Amino acid sequence: MNDVRCLLYGLLLSVSGCMATGQPFSAVQSGFPSLREEAGRIYFYRSTGSVYGVAQHSKILIDGAMVGRSIPGGVFYVDVPEGKHTISLPTLGVAKENTLSVRIMGGETVFIKTWVGASGLAGRTNIEVAEPEDARPVIKTLTFTGGAKEEPTE
């Protein structure tokens, strides 16, 4: 029985190391700068609902530039100029990256949900536009990761 407990404890520690770290979103949200009139804001988030793919932290790109990673329990935002933008998540082991096009109006906020699903070769990080009324309660419970300002080392 002790062996099982040790195994479970070790598994829990290894999985928790893959979760987002930082301050709670609800604690830092009030300090975010106001959205400029000619820009839109995109929130990216990934809930902690599944342990499948917990170690997979896929890059998130907007128009080819890395803006952050899909991390379990994490949320971040990016302000973009109004217009059409392509969001992509390169997927290891799968030839085609996962992409989504969004049109952002000035002053608009869009929520993008990410999650890991299975494919024939590897876990694939999926993306979809989420309804604000569905996204807002979820992101309040997540950790603010702040996105990425530069390409992190692998």
PDB file of C-alpha atoms in Angstrom:
ATOM      1  CA  MET A   1       0.000   0.000   0.000  1.00  0.00           C
ATOM      2  CA  ASN A   2       2.877   2.371   0.776  1.00  0.00           C
ATOM      3  CA  ASP A   3       4.327   1.707  -2.698  1.00  0.00           C
ATOM      4  CA  VAL A   4       1.055   2.810  -4.291  1.00  0.00           C
ATOM      5  CA  ARG A   5       0.977   5.973  -2.179  1.00  0.00           C
ATOM      6  CA  CYS A   6       4.562   6.791  -3.120  1.00  0.00           C
ATOM      7  CA  LEU A   7       3.796   6.224  -6.784  1.00  0.00           C
ATOM      8  CA  LEU A   8       0.706   8.433  -6.643  1.00  0.00           C
ATOM      9  CA  TYR A   9       2.574  11.158  -4.752  1.00  0.00           C
ATOM     10  CA  GLY A  10       5.399  11.099  -7.306  1.00  0.00           C
ATOM     11  CA  LEU A  11       2.920  11.289 -10.162  1.00  0.00           C
ATOM     12  CA  LEU A  12       1.144  14.221  -8.526  1.00  0.00           C
ATOM     13  CA  LEU A  13       4.430  16.099  -8.082  1.00  0.00           C
ATOM     14  CA  SER A  14       5.483  15.518 -11.684  1.00  0.00           C
ATOM     15  CA  VAL A  15       2.108  16.641 -13.064  1.00  0.00           C
ATOM     16  CA  SER A  16       1.962  19.720 -10.839  1.00  0.00           C
ATOM     17  CA  GLY A  17       5.308  20.832 -12.282  1.00  0.00           C
ATOM     18  CA  CYS A  18       3.606  21.090 -15.682  1.00  0.00           C
ATOM     19  CA  MET A  19       0.890  23.481 -14.503  1.00  0.00           C
ATOM     20  CA  ALA A  20       0.960  27.254 -14.847  1.00  0.00           C
ATOM     21  CA  THR A  21       2.812  29.185 -12.169  1.00  0.00           C
ATOM     22  CA  GLY A  22       2.417  32.798 -11.179  1.00  0.00           C
ATOM     23  CA  GLN A  23      -0.255  35.014  -9.683  1.00  0.00           C
ATOM     24  CA  PRO A  24      -3.971  34.321  -9.908  1.00  0.00           C
ATOM     25  CA  PHE A  25      -5.605  36.091 -12.854  1.00  0.00           C
ATOM     26  CA  SER A  26      -8.215  37.610 -10.537  1.00  0.00           C
ATOM     27  CA  ALA A  27      -5.436  39.232  -8.467  1.00  0.00           C
ATOM     28  CA  VAL A  28      -3.670  40.929 -11.394  1.00  0.00           C
ATOM     29  CA  GLN A  29      -6.520  41.744 -13.775  1.00  0.00           C
ATOM     30  CA  SER A  30      -7.204  45.170 -12.283  1.00  0.00           C
ATOM     31  CA  GLY A  31      -3.633  46.222 -13.152  1.00  0.00           C
ATOM     32  CA  PHE A  32      -3.979  45.532 -16.892  1.00  0.00           C
ATOM     33  CA  PRO A  33      -3.709  48.606 -19.121  1.00  0.00           C
ATOM     34  CA  SER A  34      -6.865  49.877 -20.787  1.00  0.00           C
ATOM     35  CA  LEU A  35      -7.487  48.604 -24.274  1.00  0.00           C
ATOM     36  CA  ARG A  36      -6.658  51.194 -26.933  1.00  0.00           C
ATOM     37  CA  GLU A  37      -9.554  52.195 -29.175  1.00  0.00           C
ATOM     38  CA  GLU A  38      -7.834  50.976 -32.351  1.00  0.00           C
ATOM     39  CA  ALA A  39      -6.799  47.611 -30.879  1.00  0.00           C
ATOM     40  CA  GLY A  40      -8.465  44.398 -29.800  1.00  0.00           C
ATOM     41  CA  ARG A  41      -7.550  42.073 -26.953  1.00  0.00           C
ATOM     42  CA  ILE A  42      -7.244  38.301 -27.286  1.00  0.00           C
ATOM     43  CA  TYR A  43      -7.240  36.163 -24.143  1.00  0.00           C
ATOM     44  CA  PHE A  44      -5.787  32.670 -24.458  1.00  0.00           C
ATOM     45  CA  TYR A  45      -6.610  30.164 -21.755  1.00  0.00           C
ATOM     46  CA  ARG A  46      -6.392  26.480 -20.924  1.00  0.00           C
ATOM     47  CA  SER A  47      -8.282  25.038 -17.984  1.00  0.00           C
ATOM     48  CA  THR A  48      -6.955  22.329 -15.689  1.00  0.00           C
ATOM     49  CA  GLY A  49      -9.826  19.920 -16.365  1.00  0.00           C
ATOM     50  CA  SER A  50      -7.775  17.062 -17.836  1.00  0.00           C
ATOM     51  CA  VAL A  51      -4.419  15.472 -17.087  1.00  0.00           C
ATOM     52  CA  TYR A  52      -4.170  14.305 -20.702  1.00  0.00           C
ATOM     53  CA  GLY A  53      -1.361  16.250 -22.349  1.00  0.00           C
ATOM     54  CA  VAL A  54      -0.524  18.124 -19.152  1.00  0.00           C
ATOM     55  CA  ALA A  55       3.173  18.225 -20.068  1.00  0.00           C
ATOM     56  CA  GLN A  56       2.419  19.573 -23.551  1.00  0.00           C
ATOM     57  CA  HIS A  57       2.902  23.358 -23.654  1.00  0.00           C
ATOM     58  CA  SER A  58       2.282  24.208 -27.293  1.00  0.00           C
ATOM     59  CA  LYS A  59       3.488  27.488 -28.761  1.00  0.00           C
ATOM     60  CA  ILE A  60       0.787  29.980 -29.699  1.00  0.00           C
ATOM     61  CA  LEU A  61       1.521  32.231 -32.651  1.00  0.00           C
ATOM     62  CA  ILE A  62      -0.365  35.243 -33.983  1.00  0.00           C
ATOM     63  CA  ASP A  63       0.470  36.054 -37.597  1.00  0.00           C
ATOM     64  CA  GLY A  64       3.620  33.935 -37.279  1.00  0.00           C
ATOM     65  CA  ALA A  65       4.990  35.565 -34.088  1.00  0.00           C
ATOM     66  CA  MET A  66       5.097  33.591 -30.856  1.00  0.00           C
ATOM     67  CA  VAL A  67       2.955  35.244 -28.173  1.00  0.00           C
ATOM     68  CA  GLY A  68       2.830  32.544 -25.490  1.00  0.00           C
ATOM     69  CA  ARG A  69       2.163  28.914 -24.703  1.00  0.00           C
ATOM     70  CA  SER A  70      -0.891  26.809 -23.955  1.00  0.00           C
ATOM     71  CA  ILE A  71      -0.192  25.822 -20.345  1.00  0.00           C
ATOM     72  CA  PRO A  72      -2.686  23.924 -18.168  1.00  0.00           C
ATOM     73  CA  GLY A  73      -4.247  26.343 -15.710  1.00  0.00           C
ATOM     74  CA  GLY A  74      -2.852  29.391 -17.500  1.00  0.00           C
ATOM     75  CA  VAL A  75      -4.270  32.510 -19.109  1.00  0.00           C
ATOM     76  CA  PHE A  76      -2.637  35.469 -20.857  1.00  0.00           C
ATOM     77  CA  TYR A  77      -3.669  38.200 -23.262  1.00  0.00           C
ATOM     78  CA  VAL A  78      -2.284  39.937 -26.316  1.00  0.00           C
ATOM     79  CA  ASP A  79      -3.411  43.280 -27.714  1.00  0.00           C
ATOM     80  CA  VAL A  80      -3.498  43.315 -31.517  1.00  0.00           C
ATOM     81  CA  PRO A  81      -4.367  45.932 -34.143  1.00  0.00           C
ATOM     82  CA  GLU A  82      -7.906  45.683 -35.438  1.00  0.00           C
ATOM     83  CA  GLY A  83      -8.229  43.462 -38.499  1.00  0.00           C
ATOM     84  CA  LYS A  84      -7.894  39.814 -39.422  1.00  0.00           C
ATOM     85  CA  HIS A  85      -5.334  37.685 -37.572  1.00  0.00           C
ATOM     86  CA  THR A  86      -4.231  34.081 -37.945  1.00  0.00           C
ATOM     87  CA  ILE A  87      -3.664  32.126 -34.755  1.00  0.00           C
ATOM     88  CA  SER A  88      -1.630  28.960 -35.132  1.00  0.00           C
ATOM     89  CA  LEU A  89      -0.319  26.213 -32.894  1.00  0.00           C
ATOM     90  CA  PRO A  90       2.458  24.113 -34.430  1.00  0.00           C
ATOM     91  CA  THR A  91       1.962  20.467 -33.467  1.00  0.00           C
ATOM     92  CA  LEU A  92       4.826  18.043 -32.922  1.00  0.00           C
ATOM     93  CA  GLY A  93       4.459  14.798 -34.836  1.00  0.00           C
ATOM     94  CA  VAL A  94       1.611  16.119 -36.986  1.00  0.00           C
ATOM     95  CA  ALA A  95       2.313  17.600 -40.403  1.00  0.00           C
ATOM     96  CA  LYS A  96      -0.337  20.311 -40.285  1.00  0.00           C
ATOM     97  CA  GLU A  97      -0.449  22.995 -37.609  1.00  0.00           C
ATOM     98  CA  ASN A  98      -3.744  23.900 -36.009  1.00  0.00           C
ATOM     99  CA  THR A  99      -4.928  27.335 -37.229  1.00  0.00           C
ATOM    100  CA  LEU A 100      -7.813  29.687 -36.623  1.00  0.00           C
ATOM    101  CA  SER A 101      -8.572  33.065 -38.229  1.00  0.00           C
ATOM    102  CA  VAL A 102     -10.241  35.815 -36.217  1.00  0.00           C
ATOM    103  CA  ARG A 103     -11.341  39.302 -37.177  1.00  0.00           C
ATOM    104  CA  ILE A 104     -10.905  41.793 -34.333  1.00  0.00           C
ATOM    105  CA  MET A 105     -12.654  45.144 -34.192  1.00  0.00           C
ATOM    106  CA  GLY A 106     -11.230  48.111 -32.257  1.00  0.00           C
ATOM    107  CA  GLY A 107     -12.160  47.812 -28.576  1.00  0.00           C
ATOM    108  CA  GLU A 108     -13.248  44.176 -28.946  1.00  0.00           C
ATOM    109  CA  THR A 109     -12.185  41.338 -26.639  1.00  0.00           C
ATOM    110  CA  VAL A 110     -12.009  37.762 -27.928  1.00  0.00           C
ATOM    111  CA  PHE A 111     -11.454  34.626 -25.850  1.00  0.00           C
ATOM    112  CA  ILE A 112      -9.560  31.643 -27.281  1.00  0.00           C
ATOM    113  CA  LYS A 113      -9.815  28.327 -25.465  1.00  0.00           C
ATOM    114  CA  THR A 114      -7.025  25.774 -25.918  1.00  0.00           C
ATOM    115  CA  TRP A 115      -7.010  22.121 -24.893  1.00  0.00           C
ATOM    116  CA  VAL A 116      -5.068  18.968 -25.742  1.00  0.00           C
ATOM    117  CA  GLY A 117      -6.793  16.170 -27.630  1.00  0.00           C
ATOM    118  CA  ALA A 118      -5.482  12.952 -29.065  1.00  0.00           C
ATOM    119  CA  SER A 119      -4.472  12.422 -32.660  1.00  0.00           C
ATOM    120  CA  GLY A 120      -3.111   9.345 -34.384  1.00  0.00           C
ATOM    121  CA  LEU A 121       0.500  10.334 -33.717  1.00  0.00           C
ATOM    122  CA  ALA A 122       0.630  12.698 -30.748  1.00  0.00           C
ATOM    123  CA  GLY A 123      -1.361  15.009 -28.545  1.00  0.00           C
ATOM    124  CA  ARG A 124      -2.715  17.931 -30.509  1.00  0.00           C
ATOM    125  CA  THR A 125      -3.459  21.297 -28.962  1.00  0.00           C
ATOM    126  CA  ASN A 126      -6.840  22.442 -30.205  1.00  0.00           C
ATOM    127  CA  ILE A 127      -8.182  25.999 -30.317  1.00  0.00           C
ATOM    128  CA  GLU A 128     -11.588  27.581 -30.602  1.00  0.00           C
ATOM    129  CA  VAL A 129     -13.229  30.929 -30.044  1.00  0.00           C
ATOM    130  CA  ALA A 130     -15.110  30.789 -26.744  1.00  0.00           C
ATOM    131  CA  GLU A 131     -18.206  32.728 -25.823  1.00  0.00           C
ATOM    132  CA  PRO A 132     -17.379  35.499 -23.321  1.00  0.00           C
ATOM    133  CA  GLU A 133     -20.033  34.286 -20.865  1.00  0.00           C
ATOM    134  CA  ASP A 134     -18.384  30.842 -20.870  1.00  0.00           C
ATOM    135  CA  ALA A 135     -14.769  32.072 -20.768  1.00  0.00           C
ATOM    136  CA  ARG A 136     -14.916  34.812 -18.119  1.00  0.00           C
ATOM    137  CA  PRO A 137     -15.818  32.556 -15.143  1.00  0.00           C
ATOM    138  CA  VAL A 138     -13.126  30.048 -16.148  1.00  0.00           C
ATOM    139  CA  ILE A 139     -10.246  32.516 -16.545  1.00  0.00           C
ATOM    140  CA  LYS A 140     -10.959  34.044 -13.128  1.00  0.00           C
ATOM    141  CA  THR A 141      -9.854  30.711 -11.613  1.00  0.00           C
ATOM    142  CA  LEU A 142      -6.630  30.412 -13.657  1.00  0.00           C
ATOM    143  CA  THR A 143      -3.058  31.634 -13.232  1.00  0.00           C
ATOM    144  CA  PHE A 144      -1.861  34.640 -15.226  1.00  0.00           C
ATOM    145  CA  THR A 145       1.169  33.507 -17.225  1.00  0.00           C
ATOM    146  CA  GLY A 146       1.814  36.806 -19.008  1.00  0.00           C
ATOM    147  CA  GLY A 147       2.465  35.165 -22.375  1.00  0.00           C
ATOM    148  CA  ALA A 148       5.945  35.155 -23.876  1.00  0.00           C
ATOM    149  CA  LYS A 149       8.006  38.120 -25.002  1.00  0.00           C
ATOM    150  CA  GLU A 150      10.656  36.038 -26.730  1.00  0.00           C
ATOM    151  CA  GLU A 151      11.222  32.519 -27.964  1.00  0.00           C
ATOM    152  CA  PRO A 152      11.830  30.317 -24.911  1.00  0.00           C
ATOM    153  CA  THR A 153      14.398  27.560 -25.057  1.00  0.00           C
ATOM    154  CA  GLU A 154      13.019  24.070 -25.629  1.00  0.00           C
TER     155      GLU A 154
END
